[in-house]
Coordinates of C-alpha atoms and ligand atoms in Angstrom, one line a residue:
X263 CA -113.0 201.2 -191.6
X264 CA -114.8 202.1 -188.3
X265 CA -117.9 204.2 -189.3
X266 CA -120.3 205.8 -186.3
X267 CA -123.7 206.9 -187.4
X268 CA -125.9 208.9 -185.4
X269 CA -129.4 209.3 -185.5
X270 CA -132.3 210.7 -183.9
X271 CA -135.0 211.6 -185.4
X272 CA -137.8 209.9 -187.6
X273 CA -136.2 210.7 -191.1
X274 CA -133.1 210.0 -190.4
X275 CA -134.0 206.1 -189.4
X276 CA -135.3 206.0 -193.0
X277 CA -132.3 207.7 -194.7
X278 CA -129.6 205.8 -192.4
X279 CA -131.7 202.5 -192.9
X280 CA -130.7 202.8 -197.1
X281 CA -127.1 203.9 -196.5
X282 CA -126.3 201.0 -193.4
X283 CA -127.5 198.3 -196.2
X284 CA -124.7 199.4 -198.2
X285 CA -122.2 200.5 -195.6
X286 CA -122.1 196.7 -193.6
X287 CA -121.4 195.3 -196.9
X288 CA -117.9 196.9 -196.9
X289 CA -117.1 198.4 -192.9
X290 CA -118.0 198.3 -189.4
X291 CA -120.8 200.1 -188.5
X292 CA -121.6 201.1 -185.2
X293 CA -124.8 202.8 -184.7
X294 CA -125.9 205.0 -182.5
X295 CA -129.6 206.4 -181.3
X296 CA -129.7 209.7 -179.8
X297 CA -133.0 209.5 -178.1
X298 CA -134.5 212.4 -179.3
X299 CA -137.9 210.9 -180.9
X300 CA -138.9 207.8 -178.7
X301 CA -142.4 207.1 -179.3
X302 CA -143.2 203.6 -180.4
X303 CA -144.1 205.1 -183.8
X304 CA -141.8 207.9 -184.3
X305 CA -138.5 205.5 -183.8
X306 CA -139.2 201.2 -182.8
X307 CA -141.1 201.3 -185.7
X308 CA -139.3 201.8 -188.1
X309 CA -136.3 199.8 -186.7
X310 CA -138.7 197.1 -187.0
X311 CA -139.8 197.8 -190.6
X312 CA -136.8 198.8 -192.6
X313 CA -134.6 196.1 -191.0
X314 CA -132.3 198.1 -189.4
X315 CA -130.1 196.2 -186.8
X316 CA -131.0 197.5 -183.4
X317 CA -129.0 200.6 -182.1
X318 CA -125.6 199.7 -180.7
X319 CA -126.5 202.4 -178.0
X320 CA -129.0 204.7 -177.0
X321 CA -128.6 207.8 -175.4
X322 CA -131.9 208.6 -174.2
X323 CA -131.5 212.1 -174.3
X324 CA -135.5 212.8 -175.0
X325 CA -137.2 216.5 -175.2
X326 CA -135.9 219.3 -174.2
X327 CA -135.3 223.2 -175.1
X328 CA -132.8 223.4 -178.0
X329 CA -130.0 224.0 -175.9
X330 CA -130.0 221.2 -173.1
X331 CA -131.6 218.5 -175.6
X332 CA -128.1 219.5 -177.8
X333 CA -125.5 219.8 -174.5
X334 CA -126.7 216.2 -173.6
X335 CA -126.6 214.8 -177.0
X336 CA -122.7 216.5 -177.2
X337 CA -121.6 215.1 -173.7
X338 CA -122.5 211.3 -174.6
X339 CA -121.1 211.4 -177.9
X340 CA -118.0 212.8 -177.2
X341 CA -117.6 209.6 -174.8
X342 CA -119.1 207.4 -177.1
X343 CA -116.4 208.4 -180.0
X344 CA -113.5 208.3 -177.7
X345 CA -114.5 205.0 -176.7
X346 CA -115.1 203.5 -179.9
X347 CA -112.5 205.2 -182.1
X348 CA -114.4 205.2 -185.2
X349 CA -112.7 206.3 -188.6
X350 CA -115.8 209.0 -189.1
X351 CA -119.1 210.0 -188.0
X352 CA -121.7 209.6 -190.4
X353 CA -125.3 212.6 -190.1
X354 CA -128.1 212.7 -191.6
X355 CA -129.7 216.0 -192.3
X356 CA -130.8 219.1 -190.0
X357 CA -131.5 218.1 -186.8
X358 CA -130.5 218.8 -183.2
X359 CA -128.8 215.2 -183.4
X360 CA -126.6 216.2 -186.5
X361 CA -125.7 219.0 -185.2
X362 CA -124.7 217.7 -181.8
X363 CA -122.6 215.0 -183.3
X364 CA -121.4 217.2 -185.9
X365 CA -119.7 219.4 -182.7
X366 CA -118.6 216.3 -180.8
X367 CA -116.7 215.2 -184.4
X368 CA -115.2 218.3 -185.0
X369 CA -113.4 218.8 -182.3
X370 CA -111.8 215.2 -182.3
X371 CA -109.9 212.8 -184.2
X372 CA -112.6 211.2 -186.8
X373 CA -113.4 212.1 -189.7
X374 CA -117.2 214.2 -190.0
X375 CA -119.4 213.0 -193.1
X376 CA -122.6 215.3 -193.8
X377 CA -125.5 213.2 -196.0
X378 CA -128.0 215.8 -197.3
X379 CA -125.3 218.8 -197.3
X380 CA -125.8 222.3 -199.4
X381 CA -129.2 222.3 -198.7
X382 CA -130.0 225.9 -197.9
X383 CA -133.8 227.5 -196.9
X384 CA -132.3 230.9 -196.0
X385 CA -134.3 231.1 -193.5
X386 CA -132.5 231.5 -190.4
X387 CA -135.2 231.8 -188.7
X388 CA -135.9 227.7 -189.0
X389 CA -133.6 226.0 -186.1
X390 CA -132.6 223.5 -188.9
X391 CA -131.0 226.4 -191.2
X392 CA -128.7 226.7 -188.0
X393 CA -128.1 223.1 -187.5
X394 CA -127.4 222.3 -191.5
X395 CA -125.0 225.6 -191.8
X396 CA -123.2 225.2 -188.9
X397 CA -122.5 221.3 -189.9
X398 CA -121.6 221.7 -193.6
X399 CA -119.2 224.3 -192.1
X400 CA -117.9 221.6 -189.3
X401 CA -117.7 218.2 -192.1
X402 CA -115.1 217.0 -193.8
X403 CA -117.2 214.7 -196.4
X404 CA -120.0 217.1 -197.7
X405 CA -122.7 214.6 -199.5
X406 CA -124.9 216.6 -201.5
X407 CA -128.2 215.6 -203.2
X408 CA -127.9 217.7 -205.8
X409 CA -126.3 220.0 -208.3
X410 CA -127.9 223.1 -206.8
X411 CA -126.8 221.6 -202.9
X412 CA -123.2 222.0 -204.2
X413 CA -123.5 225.1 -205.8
X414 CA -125.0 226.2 -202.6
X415 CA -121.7 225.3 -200.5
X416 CA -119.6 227.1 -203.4
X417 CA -121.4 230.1 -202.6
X418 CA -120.0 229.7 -199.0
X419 CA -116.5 229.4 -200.4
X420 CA -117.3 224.9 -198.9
X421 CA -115.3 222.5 -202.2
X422 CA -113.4 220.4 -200.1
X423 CA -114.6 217.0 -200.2
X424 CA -117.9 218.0 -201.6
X425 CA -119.3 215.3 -203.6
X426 CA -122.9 215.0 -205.9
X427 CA -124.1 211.5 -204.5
X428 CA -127.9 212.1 -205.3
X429 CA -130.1 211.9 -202.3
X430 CA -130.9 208.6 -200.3
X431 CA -134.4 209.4 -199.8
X432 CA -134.5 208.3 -203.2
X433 CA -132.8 205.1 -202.7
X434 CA -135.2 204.5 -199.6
X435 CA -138.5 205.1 -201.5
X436 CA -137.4 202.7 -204.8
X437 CA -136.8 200.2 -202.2
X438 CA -140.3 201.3 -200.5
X439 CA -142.9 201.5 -203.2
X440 CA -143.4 198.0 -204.5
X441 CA -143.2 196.4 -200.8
X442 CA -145.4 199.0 -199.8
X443 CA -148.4 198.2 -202.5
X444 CA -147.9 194.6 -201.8
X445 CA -147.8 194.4 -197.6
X446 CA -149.6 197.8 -196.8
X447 CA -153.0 197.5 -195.8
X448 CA -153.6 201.4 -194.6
X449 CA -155.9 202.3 -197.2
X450 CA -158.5 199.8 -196.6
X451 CA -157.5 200.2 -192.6
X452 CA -158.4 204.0 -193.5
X453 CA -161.6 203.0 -195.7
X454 CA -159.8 206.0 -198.8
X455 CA -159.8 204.7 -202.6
X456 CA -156.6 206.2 -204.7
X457 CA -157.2 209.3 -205.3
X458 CA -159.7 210.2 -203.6
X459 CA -157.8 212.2 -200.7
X460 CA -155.3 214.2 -199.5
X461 CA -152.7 213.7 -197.3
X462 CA -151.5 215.9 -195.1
X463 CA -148.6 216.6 -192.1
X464 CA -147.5 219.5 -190.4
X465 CA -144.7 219.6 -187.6
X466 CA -142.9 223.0 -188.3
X467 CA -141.9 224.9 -185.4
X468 CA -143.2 227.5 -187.5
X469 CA -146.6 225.9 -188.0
X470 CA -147.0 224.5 -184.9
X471 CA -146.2 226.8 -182.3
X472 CA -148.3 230.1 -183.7
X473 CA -151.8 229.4 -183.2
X474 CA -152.9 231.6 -185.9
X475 CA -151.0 229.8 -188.1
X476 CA -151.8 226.2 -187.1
X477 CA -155.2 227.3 -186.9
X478 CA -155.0 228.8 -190.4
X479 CA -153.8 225.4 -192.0
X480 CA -156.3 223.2 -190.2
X481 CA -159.0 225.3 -191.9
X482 CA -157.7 225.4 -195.6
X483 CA -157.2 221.4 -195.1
X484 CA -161.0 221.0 -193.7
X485 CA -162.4 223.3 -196.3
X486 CA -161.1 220.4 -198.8
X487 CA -163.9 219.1 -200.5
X488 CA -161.6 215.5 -200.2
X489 CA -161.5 213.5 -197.1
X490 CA -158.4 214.6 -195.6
X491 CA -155.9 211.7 -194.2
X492 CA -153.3 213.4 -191.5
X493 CA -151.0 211.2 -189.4
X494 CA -150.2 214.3 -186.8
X495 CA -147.0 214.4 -185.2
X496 CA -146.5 214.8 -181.8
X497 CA -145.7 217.9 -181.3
X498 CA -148.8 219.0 -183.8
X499 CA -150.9 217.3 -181.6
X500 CA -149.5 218.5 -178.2
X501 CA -150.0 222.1 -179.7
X502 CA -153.6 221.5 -181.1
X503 CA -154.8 220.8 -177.6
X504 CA -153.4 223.4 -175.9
X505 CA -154.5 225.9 -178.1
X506 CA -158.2 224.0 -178.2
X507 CA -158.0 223.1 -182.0
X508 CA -157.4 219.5 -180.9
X509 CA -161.4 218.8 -181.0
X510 CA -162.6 220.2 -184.3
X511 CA -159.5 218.8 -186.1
X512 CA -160.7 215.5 -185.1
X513 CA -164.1 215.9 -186.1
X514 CA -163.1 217.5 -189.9
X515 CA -160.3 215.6 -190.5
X516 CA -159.3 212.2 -190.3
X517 CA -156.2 212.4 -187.7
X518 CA -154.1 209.5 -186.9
X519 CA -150.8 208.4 -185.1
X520 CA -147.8 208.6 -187.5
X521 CA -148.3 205.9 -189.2
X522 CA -145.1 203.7 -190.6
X523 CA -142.5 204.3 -193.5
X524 CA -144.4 201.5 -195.9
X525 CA -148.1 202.7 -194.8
X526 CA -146.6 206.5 -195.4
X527 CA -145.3 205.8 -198.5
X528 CA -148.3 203.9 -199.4
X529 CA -150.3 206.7 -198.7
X530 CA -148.2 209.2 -200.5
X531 CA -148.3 207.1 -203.7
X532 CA -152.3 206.7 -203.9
X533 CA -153.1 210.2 -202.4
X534 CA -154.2 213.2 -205.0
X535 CA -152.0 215.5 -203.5
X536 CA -149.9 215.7 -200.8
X537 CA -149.8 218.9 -198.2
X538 CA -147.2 219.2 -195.8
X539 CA -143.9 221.4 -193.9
X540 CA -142.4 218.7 -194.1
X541 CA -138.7 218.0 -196.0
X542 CA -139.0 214.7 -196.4
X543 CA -142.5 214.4 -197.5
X544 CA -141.8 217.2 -200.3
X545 CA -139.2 215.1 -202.1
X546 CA -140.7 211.8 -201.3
X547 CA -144.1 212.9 -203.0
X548 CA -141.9 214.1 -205.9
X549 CA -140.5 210.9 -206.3
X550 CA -143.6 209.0 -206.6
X551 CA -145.3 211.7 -208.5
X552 CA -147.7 213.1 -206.4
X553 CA -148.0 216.8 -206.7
X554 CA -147.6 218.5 -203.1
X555 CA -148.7 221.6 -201.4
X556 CA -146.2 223.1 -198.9
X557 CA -147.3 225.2 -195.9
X558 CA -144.1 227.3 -195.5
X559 CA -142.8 230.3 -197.4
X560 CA -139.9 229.0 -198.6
X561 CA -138.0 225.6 -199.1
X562 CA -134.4 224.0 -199.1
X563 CA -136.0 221.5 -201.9
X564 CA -136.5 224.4 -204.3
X565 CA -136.0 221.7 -207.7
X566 CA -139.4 220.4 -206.7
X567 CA -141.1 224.0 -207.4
X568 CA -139.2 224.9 -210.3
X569 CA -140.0 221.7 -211.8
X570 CA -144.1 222.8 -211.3
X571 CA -144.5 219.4 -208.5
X572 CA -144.0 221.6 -205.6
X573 CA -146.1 224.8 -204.7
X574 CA -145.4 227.1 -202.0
X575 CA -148.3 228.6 -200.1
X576 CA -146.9 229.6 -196.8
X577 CA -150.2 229.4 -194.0
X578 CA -152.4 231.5 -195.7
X579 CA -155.7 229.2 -195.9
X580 CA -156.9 230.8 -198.9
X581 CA -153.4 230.2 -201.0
X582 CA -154.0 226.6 -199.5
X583 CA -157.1 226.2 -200.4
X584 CA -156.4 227.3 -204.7
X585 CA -153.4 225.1 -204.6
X586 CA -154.6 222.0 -203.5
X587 CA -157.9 221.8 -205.6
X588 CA -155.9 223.3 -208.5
X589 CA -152.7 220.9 -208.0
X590 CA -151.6 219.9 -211.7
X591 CA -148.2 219.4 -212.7
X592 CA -146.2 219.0 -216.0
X593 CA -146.3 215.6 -217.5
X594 CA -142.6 215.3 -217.8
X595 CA -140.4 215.7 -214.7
X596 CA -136.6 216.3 -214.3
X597 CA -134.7 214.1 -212.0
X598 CA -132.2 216.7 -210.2
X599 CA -131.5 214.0 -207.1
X600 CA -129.5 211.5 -209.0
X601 CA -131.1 207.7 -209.8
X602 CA -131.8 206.2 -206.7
X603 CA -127.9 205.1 -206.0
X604 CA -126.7 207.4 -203.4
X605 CA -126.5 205.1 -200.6
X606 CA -123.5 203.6 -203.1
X607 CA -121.9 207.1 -203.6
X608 CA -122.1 207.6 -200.4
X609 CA -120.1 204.5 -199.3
X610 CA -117.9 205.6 -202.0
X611 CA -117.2 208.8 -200.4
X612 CA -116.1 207.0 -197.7
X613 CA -113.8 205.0 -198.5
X614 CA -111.7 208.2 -199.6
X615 CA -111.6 208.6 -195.5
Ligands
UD1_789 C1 -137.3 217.3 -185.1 C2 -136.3 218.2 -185.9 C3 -136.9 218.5 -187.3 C4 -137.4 217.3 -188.0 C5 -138.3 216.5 -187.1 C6 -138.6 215.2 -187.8 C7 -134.8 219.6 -184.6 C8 -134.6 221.0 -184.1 N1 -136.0 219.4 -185.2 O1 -138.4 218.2 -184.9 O2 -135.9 219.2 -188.1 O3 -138.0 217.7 -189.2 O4 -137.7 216.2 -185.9 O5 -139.8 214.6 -187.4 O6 -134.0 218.8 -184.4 N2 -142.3 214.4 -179.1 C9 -143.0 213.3 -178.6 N3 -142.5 212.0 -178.9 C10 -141.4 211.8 -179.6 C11 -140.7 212.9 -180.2 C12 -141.2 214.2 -179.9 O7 -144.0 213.4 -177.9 O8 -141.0 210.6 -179.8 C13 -142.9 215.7 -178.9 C14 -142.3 216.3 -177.6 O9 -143.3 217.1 -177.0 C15 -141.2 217.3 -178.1 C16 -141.8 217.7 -179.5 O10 -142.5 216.6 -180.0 O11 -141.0 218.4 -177.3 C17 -140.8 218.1 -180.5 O12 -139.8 217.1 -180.7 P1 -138.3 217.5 -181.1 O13 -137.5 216.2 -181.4 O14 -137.7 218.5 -180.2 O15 -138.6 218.2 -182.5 P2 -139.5 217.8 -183.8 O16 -140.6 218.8 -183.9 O17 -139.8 216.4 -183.7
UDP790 N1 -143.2 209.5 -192.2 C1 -143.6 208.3 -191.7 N2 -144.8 208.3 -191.1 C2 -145.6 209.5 -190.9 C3 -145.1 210.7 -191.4 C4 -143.9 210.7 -192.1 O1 -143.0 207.3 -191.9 O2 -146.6 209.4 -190.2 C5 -141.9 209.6 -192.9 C6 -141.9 210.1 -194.3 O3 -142.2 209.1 -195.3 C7 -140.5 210.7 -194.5 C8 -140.1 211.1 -193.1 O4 -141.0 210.4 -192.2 O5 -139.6 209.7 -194.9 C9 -140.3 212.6 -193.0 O6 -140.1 212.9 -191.6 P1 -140.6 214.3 -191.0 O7 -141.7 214.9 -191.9 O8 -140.9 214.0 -189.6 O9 -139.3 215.2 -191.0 P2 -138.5 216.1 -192.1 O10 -138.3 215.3 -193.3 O11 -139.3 217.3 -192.2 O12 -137.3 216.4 -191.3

């Protein structure tokens, strides 16, 4: 079988990276870069890192407003997938590039597999609610990391070729965690002992493009009595100037570039607690049992709060401030995203193509 993947986007390097191990073992992948992160440390990085063959082609499409970044994701991949004939399209998650490919699928002859369906915010507010809706709605293979995710599409009236696989993320940090004790050196490169800090990121639209609110967050974190360790993204950074935070941040807290998958996961495992709107980061300090703090009113990872290793605090500095000195979760944790063998489910689920 002919299987197209599209990516895009930092997360989805890491979550594609577990699943192409598995899927060149049995079919012909051929894999395809979007262009919508480009930095050296938002994409080449980890390409480099997880052992990912490079992109069979690029698009280039870059930043742009949500509509023309989408349009010109849609236009090359409709030639790309006419060209290349593939037996399905393979997406990862939420963004822009899943939904794009998710359109271009649809409407022609390959099969369209979603990895991290069912997930649901309710927030339509959040561009990715749109983007994860509209493609659950659109797949054909709905891969769901979790009980809850399939319940979810129920409630939509989605069963067809729904299917519990667990989530890769959780594949991708068991084959993380040891490599990263042994070959990380970001700790001592950061001069922080185990413990002894928090980690932070923030990227949410939501976050990043109200200054109260960015403002707000940057404070609570500062006001930490810990030394506070925060790779910024991008956009976080682009924002932080413009709206003249960019200074103080740098002087309270200990900013960096984004940093790696094996230094990231390094410094999720060692940090005290972990604060962050991000999806990824929620689940992945879950996994390696690091309570975490999350800047946003609501989540599509709701298992990690109900299980007592996820607290919701929205912006509000002072609700940021209790959680993250008073961060202490149950001893025992459930495992509601499966045993770290999704990437092999997932394979699975496509062979029923
Ligand atoms: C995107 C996804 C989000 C995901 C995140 C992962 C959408 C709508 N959003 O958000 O769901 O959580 O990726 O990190 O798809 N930029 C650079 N260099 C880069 C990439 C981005 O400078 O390599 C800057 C640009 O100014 C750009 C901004 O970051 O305008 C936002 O990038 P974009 O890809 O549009 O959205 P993200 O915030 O990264
Ligand atoms: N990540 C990383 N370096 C960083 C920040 C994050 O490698 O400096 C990884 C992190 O381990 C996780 C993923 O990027 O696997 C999360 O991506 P992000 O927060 O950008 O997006 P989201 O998960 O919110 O879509």
């Amino acid at each position: 079988m002919k299987v197209l993947t599209v990516v895009g986007a930092r997360p989805q390097f890491i979550k594609a990276a577990a699943v192409s191990r598995e899927l060149r073992e049995r079919h012909e992948e051929v894999l395809v870069h979007t262009g919508q992160h480009y930095d050296e440390e938002m994409s080449d990085v980890f390409f480099e890192e997880l052992g990912i063959p490079e992109p069979d082609a690029n698009l280039g499409v870059g930043s742009d407003d949500h509509g023309a970044q989408t349009a010109e994701m849609l236009v090359g991949l409709e030639d790309l997938i006419a060209s290349e004939r593939p037996d399905a399209v393979l997406v990862y998650g939420d963004t822009n590039s899943t939904l794009a490919a998710a359109i271009a699928a649809a409407k022609m002859d390959p099969a369209l597999a979603h990895v991290e369906a069912g997930l649901r915010s309710y927030n339509r507010e959040m561009p990715e609610e749109i983007n994860r809706v509209l493609t659950d709605h659109a797949a054909d293979r709905l891969f769901a990391p979790s009980a809850r995710a399939v319940e979810n599409l129920a409630a939509e009236g989605v069963t067809d070729g729904v299917r519990d696989t667990g989530d890769v993320m959780y594949d991708a940090v068991l084959w993380a965690r040891d490599r990263a004790t042994d070959r990380s050196t970001v700790l001592d490169d950061l001069g922080v002992d185990p413990g002894e800090y928090v980690l932070a990121t923030v990227h949410r639209a939501a976050n990043t493009d109200d200054p109260d609110r960015l403002a707000a967050v940057l404070d609570a974190l500062a006001a930490d009595s810990r030394e506070v360790v925060f790779p910024a993204h991008p956009r976080t950074v682009n924002r932080m100037r413009e709206y003249g935070l960019y200074d103080e941040a740098r002087d309270r807290l200990t900013l960096t570039d984004p940093v790696g998958y094996l230094d990231f996961v390094r410094l999720q495992d060692a940090a005290a607690v972990v604060a962050t709107d991000s999806g990824g980061v929620q689940k992945e300090a879950f996994f390696l049992d690091t309570p975490c703090v999350t800047m946003r009113e609501e989540t599509e990872w709701r298992e990690t709060v109900a299980a007592g290793w996820n607290t919701l605090v929205g912006a509000d500095g002072e609700a940021i401030s209790r959680a993250l000195a008073s961060a202490d979760p149950p001893a025992d944790k459930p495992q509601p995203y499966g045993d770290g063998t999704a990437a092999a489910a997932i394979v699975d689920g496509l062979d029923d193509v």
